[in-house]
PDB file of C-alpha atoms in Angstrom:
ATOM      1  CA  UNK A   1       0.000   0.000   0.000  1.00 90.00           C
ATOM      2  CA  UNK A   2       2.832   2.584   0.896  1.00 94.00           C
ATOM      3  CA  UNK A   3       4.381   1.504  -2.261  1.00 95.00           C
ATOM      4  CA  UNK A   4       1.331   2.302  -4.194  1.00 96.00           C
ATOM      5  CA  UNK A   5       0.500   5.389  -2.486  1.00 97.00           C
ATOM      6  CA  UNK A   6       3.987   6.769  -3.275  1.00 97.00           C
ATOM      7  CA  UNK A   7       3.936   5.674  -6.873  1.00 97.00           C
ATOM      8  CA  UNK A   8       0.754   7.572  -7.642  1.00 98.00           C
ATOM      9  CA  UNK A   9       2.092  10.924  -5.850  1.00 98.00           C
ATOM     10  CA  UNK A  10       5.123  10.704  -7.816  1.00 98.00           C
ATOM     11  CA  UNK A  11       3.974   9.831 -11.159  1.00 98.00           C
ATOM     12  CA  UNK A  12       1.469  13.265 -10.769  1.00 97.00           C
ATOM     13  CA  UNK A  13       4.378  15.734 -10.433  1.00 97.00           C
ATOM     14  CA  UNK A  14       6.882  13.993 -13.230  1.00 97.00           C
ATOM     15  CA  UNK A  15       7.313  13.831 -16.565  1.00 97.00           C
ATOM     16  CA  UNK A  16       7.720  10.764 -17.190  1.00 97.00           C
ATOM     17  CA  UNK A  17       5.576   8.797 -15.143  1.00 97.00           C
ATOM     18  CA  UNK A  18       6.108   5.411 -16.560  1.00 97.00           C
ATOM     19  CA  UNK A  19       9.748   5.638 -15.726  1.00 95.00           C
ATOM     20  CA  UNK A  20       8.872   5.954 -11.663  1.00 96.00           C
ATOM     21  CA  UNK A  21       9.200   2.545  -9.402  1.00 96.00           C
ATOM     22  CA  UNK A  22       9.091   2.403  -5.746  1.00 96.00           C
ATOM     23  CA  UNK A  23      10.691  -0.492  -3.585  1.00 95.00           C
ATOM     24  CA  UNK A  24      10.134  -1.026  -0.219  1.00 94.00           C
ATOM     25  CA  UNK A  25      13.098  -2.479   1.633  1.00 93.00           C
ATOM     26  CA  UNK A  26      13.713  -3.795   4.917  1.00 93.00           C
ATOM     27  CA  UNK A  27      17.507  -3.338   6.497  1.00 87.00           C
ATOM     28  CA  UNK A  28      19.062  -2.069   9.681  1.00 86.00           C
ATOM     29  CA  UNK A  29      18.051   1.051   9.405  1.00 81.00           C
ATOM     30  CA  UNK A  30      14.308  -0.254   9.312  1.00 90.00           C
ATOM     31  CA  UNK A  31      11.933   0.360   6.509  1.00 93.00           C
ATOM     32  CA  UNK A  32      12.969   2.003   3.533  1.00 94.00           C
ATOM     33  CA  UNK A  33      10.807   3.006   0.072  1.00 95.00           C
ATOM     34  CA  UNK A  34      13.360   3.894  -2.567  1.00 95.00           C
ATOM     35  CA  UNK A  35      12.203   5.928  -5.265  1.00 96.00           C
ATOM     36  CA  UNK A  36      13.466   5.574  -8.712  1.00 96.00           C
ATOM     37  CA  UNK A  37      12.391   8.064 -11.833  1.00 95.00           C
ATOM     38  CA  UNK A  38      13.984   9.364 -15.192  1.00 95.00           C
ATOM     39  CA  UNK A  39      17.298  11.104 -14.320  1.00 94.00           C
ATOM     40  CA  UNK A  40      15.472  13.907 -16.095  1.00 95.00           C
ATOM     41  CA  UNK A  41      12.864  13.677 -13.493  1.00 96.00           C
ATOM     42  CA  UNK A  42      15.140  14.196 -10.010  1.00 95.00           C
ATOM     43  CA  UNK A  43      14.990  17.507 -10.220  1.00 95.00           C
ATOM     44  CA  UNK A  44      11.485  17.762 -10.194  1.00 95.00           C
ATOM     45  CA  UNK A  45      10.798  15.036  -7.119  1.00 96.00           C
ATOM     46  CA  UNK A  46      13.501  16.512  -5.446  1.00 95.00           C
ATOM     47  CA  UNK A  47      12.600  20.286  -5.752  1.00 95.00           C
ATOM     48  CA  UNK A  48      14.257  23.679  -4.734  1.00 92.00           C
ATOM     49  CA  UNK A  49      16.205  22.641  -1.780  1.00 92.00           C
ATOM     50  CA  UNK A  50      14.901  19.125  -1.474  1.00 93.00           C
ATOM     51  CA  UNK A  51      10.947  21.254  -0.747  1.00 94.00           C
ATOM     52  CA  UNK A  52       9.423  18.316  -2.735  1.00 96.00           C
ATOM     53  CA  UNK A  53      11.335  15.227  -1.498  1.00 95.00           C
ATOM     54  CA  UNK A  54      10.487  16.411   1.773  1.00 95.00           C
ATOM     55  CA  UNK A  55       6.775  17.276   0.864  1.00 96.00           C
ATOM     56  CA  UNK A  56       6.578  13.691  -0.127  1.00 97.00           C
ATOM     57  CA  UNK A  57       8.082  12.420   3.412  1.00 95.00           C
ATOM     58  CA  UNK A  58       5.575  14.213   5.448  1.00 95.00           C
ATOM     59  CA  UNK A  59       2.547  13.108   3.185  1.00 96.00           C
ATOM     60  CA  UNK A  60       3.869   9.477   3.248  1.00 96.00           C
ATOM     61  CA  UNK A  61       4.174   9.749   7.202  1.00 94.00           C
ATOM     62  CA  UNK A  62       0.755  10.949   7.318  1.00 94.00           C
ATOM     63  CA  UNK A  63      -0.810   8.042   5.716  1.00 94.00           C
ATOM     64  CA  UNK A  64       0.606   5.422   7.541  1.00 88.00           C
ATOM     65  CA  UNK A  65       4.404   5.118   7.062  1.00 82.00           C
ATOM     66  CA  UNK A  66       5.488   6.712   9.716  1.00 87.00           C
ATOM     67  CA  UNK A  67       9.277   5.644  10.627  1.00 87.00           C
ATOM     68  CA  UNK A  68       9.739   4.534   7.265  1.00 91.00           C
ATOM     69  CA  UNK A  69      12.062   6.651   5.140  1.00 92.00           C
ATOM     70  CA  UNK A  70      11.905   7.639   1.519  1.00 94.00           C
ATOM     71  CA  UNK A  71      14.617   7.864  -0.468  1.00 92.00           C
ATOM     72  CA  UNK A  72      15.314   9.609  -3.885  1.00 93.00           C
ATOM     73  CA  UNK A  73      17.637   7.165  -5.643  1.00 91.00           C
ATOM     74  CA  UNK A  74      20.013   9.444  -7.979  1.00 81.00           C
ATOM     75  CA  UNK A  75      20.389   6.456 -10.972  1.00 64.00           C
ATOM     76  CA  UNK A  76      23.056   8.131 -12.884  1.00 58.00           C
ATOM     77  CA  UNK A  77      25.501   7.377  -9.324  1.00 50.00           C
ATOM     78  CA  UNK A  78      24.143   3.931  -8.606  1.00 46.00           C
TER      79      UNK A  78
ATOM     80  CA  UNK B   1      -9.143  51.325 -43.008  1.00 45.00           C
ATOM     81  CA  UNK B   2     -12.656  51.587 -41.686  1.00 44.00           C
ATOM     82  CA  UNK B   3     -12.648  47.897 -42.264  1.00 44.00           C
ATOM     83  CA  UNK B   4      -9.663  46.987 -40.178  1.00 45.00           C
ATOM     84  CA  UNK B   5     -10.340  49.631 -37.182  1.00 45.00           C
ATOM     85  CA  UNK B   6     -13.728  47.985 -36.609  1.00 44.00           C
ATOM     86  CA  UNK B   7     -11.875  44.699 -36.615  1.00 46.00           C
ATOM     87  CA  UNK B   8      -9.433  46.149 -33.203  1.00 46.00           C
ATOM     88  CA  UNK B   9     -12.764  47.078 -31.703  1.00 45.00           C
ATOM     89  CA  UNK B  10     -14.401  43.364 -32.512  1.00 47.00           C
ATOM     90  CA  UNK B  11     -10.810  41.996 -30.944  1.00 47.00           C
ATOM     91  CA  UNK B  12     -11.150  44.036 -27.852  1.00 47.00           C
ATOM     92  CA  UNK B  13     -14.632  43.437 -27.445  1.00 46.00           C
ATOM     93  CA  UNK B  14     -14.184  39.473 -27.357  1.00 46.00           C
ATOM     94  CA  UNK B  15     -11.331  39.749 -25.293  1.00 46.00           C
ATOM     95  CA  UNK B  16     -12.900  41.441 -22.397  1.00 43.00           C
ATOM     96  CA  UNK B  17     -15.601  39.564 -22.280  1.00 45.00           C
ATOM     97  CA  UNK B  18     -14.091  36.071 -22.774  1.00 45.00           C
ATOM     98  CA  UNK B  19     -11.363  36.632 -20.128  1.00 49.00           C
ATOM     99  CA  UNK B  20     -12.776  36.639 -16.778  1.00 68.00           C
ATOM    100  CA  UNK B  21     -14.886  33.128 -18.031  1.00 77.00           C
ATOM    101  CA  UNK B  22     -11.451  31.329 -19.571  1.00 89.00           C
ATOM    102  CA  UNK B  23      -9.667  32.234 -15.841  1.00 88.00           C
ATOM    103  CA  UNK B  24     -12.902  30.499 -14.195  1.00 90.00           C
ATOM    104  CA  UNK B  25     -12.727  27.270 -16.660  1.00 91.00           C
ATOM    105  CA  UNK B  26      -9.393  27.501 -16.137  1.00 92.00           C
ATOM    106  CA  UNK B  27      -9.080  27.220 -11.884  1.00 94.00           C
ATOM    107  CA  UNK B  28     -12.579  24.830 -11.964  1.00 93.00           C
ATOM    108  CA  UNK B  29      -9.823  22.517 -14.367  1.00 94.00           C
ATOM    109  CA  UNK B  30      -7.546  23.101 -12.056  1.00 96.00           C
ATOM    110  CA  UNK B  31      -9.657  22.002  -9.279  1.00 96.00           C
ATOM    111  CA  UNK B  32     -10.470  19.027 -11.377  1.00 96.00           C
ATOM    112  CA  UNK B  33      -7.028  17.582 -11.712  1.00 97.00           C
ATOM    113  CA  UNK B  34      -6.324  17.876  -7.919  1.00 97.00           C
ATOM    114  CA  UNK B  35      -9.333  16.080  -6.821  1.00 97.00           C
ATOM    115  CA  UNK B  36      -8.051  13.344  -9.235  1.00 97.00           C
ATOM    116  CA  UNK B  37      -4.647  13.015  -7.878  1.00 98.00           C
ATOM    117  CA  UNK B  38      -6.455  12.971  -4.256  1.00 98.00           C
ATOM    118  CA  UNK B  39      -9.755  10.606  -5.160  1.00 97.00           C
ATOM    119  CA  UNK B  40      -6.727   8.026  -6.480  1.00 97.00           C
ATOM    120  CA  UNK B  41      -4.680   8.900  -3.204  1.00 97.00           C
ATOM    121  CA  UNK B  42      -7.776   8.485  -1.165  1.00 96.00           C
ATOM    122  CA  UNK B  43      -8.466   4.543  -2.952  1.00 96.00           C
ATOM    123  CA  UNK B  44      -4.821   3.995  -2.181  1.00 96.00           C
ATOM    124  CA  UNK B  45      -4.515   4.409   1.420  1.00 95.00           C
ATOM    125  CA  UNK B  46      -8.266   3.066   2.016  1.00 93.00           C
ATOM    126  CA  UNK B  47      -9.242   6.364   3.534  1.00 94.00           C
ATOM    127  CA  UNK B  48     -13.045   7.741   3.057  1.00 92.00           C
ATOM    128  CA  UNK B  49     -13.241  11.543   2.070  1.00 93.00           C
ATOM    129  CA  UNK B  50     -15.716  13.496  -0.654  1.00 94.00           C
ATOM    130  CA  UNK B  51     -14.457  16.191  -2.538  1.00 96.00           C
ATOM    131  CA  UNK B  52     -15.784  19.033  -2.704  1.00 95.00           C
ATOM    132  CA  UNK B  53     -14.481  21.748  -5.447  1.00 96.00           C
ATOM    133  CA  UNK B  54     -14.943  25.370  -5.604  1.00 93.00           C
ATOM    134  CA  UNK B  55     -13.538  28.915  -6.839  1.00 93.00           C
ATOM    135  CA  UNK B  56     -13.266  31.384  -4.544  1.00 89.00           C
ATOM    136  CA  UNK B  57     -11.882  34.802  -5.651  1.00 85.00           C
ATOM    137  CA  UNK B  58      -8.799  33.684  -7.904  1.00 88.00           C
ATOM    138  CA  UNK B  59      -8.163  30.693  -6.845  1.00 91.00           C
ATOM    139  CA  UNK B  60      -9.009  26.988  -6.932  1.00 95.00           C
ATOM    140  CA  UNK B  61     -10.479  25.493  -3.533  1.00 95.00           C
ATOM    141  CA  UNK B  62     -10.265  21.907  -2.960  1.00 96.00           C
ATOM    142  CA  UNK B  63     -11.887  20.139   0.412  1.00 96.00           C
ATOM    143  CA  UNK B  64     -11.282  16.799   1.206  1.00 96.00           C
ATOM    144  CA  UNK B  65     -14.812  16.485   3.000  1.00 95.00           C
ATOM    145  CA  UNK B  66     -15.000  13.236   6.064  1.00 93.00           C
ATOM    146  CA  UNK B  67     -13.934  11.715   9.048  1.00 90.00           C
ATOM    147  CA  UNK B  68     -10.848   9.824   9.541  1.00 91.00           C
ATOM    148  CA  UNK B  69      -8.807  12.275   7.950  1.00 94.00           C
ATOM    149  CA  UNK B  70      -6.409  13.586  10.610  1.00 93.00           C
ATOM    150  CA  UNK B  71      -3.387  11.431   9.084  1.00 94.00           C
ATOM    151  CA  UNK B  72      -3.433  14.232   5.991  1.00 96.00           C
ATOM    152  CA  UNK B  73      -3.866  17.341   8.450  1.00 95.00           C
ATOM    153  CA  UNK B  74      -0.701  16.092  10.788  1.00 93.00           C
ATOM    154  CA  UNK B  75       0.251  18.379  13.287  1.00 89.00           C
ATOM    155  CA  UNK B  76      -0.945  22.272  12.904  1.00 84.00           C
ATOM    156  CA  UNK B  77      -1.715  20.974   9.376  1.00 90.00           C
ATOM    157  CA  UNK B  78       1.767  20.430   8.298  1.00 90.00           C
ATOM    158  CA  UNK B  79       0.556  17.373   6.616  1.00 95.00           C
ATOM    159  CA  UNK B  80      -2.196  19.458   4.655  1.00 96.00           C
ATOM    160  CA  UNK B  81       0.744  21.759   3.251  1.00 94.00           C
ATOM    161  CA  UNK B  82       2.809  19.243   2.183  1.00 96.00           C
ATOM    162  CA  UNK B  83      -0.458  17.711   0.282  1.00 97.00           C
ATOM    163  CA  UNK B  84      -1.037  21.024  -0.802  1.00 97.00           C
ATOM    164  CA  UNK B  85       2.298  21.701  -2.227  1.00 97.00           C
ATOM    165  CA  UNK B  86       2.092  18.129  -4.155  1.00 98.00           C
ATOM    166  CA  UNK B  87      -0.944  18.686  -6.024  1.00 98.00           C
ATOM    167  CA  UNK B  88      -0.341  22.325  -6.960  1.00 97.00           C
ATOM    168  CA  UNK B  89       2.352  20.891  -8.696  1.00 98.00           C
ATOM    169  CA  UNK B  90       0.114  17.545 -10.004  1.00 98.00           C
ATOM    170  CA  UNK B  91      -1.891  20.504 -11.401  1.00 97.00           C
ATOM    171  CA  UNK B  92       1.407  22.125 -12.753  1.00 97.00           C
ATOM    172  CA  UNK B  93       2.744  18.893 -14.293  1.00 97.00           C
ATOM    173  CA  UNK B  94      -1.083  18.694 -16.295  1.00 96.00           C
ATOM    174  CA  UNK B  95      -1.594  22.418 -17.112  1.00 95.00           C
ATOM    175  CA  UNK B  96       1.835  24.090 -17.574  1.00 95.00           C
ATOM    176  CA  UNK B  97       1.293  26.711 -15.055  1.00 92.00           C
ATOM    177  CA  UNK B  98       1.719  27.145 -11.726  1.00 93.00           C
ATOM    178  CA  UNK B  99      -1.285  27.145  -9.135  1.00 94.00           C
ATOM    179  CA  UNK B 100      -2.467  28.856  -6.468  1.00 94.00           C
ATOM    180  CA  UNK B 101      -5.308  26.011  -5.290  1.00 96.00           C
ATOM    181  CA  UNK B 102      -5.655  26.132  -1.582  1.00 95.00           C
ATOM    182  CA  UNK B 103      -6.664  22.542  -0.429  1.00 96.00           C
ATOM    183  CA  UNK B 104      -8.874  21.526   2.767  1.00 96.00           C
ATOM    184  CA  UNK B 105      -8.815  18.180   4.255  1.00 96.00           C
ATOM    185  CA  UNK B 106     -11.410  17.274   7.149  1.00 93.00           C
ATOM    186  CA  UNK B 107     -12.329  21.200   7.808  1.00 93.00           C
ATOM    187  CA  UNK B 108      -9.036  22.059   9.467  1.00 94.00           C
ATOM    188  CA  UNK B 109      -8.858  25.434   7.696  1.00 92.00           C
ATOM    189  CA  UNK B 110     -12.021  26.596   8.507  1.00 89.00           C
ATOM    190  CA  UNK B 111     -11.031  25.887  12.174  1.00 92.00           C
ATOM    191  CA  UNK B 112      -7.718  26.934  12.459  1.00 93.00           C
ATOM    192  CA  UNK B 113      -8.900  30.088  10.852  1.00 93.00           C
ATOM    193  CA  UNK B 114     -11.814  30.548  13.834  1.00 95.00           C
ATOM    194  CA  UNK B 115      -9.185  29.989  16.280  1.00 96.00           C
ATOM    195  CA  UNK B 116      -6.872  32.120  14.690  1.00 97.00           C
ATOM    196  CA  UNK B 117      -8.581  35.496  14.362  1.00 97.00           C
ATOM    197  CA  UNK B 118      -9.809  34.682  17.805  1.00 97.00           C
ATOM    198  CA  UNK B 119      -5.885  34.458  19.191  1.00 98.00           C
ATOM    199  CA  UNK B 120      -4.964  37.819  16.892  1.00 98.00           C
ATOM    200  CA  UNK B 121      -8.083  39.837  18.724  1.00 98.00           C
ATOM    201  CA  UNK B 122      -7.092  38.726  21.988  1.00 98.00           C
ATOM    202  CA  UNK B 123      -3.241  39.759  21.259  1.00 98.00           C
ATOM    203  CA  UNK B 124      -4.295  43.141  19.663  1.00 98.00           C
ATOM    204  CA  UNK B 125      -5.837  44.064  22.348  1.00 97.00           C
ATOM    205  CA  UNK B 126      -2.921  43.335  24.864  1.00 97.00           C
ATOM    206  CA  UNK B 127      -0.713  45.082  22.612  1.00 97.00           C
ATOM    207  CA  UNK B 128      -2.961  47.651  21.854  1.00 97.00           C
ATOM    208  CA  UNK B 129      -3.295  48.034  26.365  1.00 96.00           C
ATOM    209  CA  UNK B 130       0.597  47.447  26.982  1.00 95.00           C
ATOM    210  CA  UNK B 131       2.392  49.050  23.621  1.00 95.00           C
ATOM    211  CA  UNK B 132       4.557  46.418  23.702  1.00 97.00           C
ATOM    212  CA  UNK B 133       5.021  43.936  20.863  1.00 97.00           C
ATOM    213  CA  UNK B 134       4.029  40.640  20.910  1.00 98.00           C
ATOM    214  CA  UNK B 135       5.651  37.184  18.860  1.00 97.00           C
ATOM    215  CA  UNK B 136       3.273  34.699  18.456  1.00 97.00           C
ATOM    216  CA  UNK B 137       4.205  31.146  17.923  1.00 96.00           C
ATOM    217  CA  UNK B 138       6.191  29.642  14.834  1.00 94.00           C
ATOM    218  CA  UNK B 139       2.989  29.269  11.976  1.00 92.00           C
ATOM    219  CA  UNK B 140       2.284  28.316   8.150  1.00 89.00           C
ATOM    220  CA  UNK B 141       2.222  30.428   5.411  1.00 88.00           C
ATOM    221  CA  UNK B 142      -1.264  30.065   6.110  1.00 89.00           C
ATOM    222  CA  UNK B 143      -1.951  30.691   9.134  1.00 93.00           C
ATOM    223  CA  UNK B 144       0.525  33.822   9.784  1.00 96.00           C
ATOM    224  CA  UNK B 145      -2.313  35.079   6.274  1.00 95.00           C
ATOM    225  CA  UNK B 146      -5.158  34.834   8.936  1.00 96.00           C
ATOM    226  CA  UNK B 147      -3.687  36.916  11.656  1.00 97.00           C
ATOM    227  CA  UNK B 148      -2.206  39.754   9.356  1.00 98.00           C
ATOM    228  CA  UNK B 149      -6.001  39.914   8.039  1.00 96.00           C
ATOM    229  CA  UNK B 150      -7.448  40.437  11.192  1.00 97.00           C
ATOM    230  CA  UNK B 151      -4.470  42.302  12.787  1.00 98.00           C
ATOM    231  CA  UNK B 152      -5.048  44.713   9.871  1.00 97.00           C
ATOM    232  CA  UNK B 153      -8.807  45.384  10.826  1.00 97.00           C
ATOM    233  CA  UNK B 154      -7.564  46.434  13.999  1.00 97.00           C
ATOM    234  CA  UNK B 155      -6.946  50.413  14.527  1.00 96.00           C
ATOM    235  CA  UNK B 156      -3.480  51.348  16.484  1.00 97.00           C
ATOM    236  CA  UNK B 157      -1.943  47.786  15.539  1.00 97.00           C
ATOM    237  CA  UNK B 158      -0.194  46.442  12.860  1.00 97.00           C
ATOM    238  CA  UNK B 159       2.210  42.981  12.278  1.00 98.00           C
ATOM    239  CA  UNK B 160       4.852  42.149  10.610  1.00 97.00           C
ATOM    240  CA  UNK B 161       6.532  38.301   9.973  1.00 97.00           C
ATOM    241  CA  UNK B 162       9.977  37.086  11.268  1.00 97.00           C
ATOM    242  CA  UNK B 163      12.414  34.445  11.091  1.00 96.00           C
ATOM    243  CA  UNK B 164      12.726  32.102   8.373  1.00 92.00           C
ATOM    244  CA  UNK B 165      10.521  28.979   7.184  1.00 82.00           C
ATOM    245  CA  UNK B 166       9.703  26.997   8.559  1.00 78.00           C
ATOM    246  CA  UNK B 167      10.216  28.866  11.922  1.00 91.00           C
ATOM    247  CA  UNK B 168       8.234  32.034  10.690  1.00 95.00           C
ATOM    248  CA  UNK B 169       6.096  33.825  13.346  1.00 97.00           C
ATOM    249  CA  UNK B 170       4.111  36.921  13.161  1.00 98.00           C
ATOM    250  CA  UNK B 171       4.811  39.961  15.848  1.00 98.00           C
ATOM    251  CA  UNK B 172       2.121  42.408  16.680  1.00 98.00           C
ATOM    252  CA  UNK B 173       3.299  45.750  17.050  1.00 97.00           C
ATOM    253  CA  UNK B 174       1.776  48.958  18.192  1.00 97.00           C
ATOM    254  CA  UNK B 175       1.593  51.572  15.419  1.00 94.00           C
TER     255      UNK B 175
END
């Protein structure tokens, strides 16, 4: 469900939607959804001074996945 | 020449009476595309809420209308904001331009504003007694909106904004 949820608020603000894929992962640190989109795309999910990435956080917190962190994956590094 | 002249006044003519109805199809679309990115939202997280669209001066006005909504107002309604922020740029993404939609979610507004221009009266007066300024507490964009309004509506008072987001309060100051 937090997968979904996060997939749908991402693929509204991008523009290319089809590229976006969420992954929730389990490790040390606890939960973790990792967001992937079009390297054209981090710019817009991250947002003047990561405003959007953390946008995204509070929204995800709020409906139900609280302690779980999101994380913008930057592709081009990986 | 005659010819062309009466053409500028046809122009003119269309134009100011077209404009005012493109801006309202315009915000009411606007409207439209946020309470699809929230109705899909809503399915999503299994949580019950109408929607209820509206224009109100310039801008679009979305409500997320129910009960069991407090996980999308958060605390003070930080939760609402950071909604807000996403679909005014869902609506964005869609249109091209950027929007000014204020969204509601479970009637928080509409209280915080009640409680709000109570709080501003109530410091108005103190300041308006003592002639000393007064900080309120760290607020929203939002928010620190209501008490200016009703700070302004006040004679021998007036406020001002301080600090940086998100720790921006509002002092009342005697004029």
């Amino acid at each position: 469900m937090l997968e979904a949820a996060l997939e749908h608020l991402v693929r509204g603000i991008v523009d290319h939607p089809e590229d976006v894929r969420v992954d929730l992962r389990t490790g040390r640190r606890g939960r973790t959804l990792e967001v992937r989109v079009h390297p054209d795309d981090l710019g817009k999910v991250i947002g003047r001074g990561g405003r959007t990435a953390r946008a995204l956080r509070t929204v995800m917190a709020g409906v139900g996945g609280k302690g779980v962190r999101v994380d913008v994956v930057d592709v081009d590094r990986v | 020449m005659t010819g062309s002249a009466s053409d500028v006044a046809v122009d003119s003519e269309v134009v100011i009476q077209e404009a005012p109805g493109n801006r309202l199809q315009e915000l009411e679309q606007e409207g439209e595309i946020a309470a699809d990115y929230l109705e899909a939202l809503l399915d999503i997280v299994d949580m019950d809420g109408d929607l209820d669209l509206d224009v109100e001066g310039q801008r679009a006005v979305v409500a997320v209308v129910g009960t069991g909504l407090d996980g999308l107002v958060g605390h003070r309604g930080e939760t609402l904001e950071a909604l807000q922020e996403l679909t005014r740029l869902a609506v964005l993404q869609k249109t091209g331009a950027r929007s000014r939609l204020m969204l509601d979610v479970g009637g928080h507004r509409a209280r915080r504003r009640a409680e709000l221009t109570t709080l501003a009266t109530e410091v108005s007066e103190r300041v308006l007694d003592g002639g000393q300024p007064e900080s309120l507490t760290t607020m929203t964009p939002f928010e620190r909106k209501v008490v200016h309004d009703t700070v302004a509506a006040i004679d021998g008072v007036h406020s001002e904004s301080e600090g940086e987001e998100p720790s921006r309060y509002v002092v009342v100051l005697p004029d």
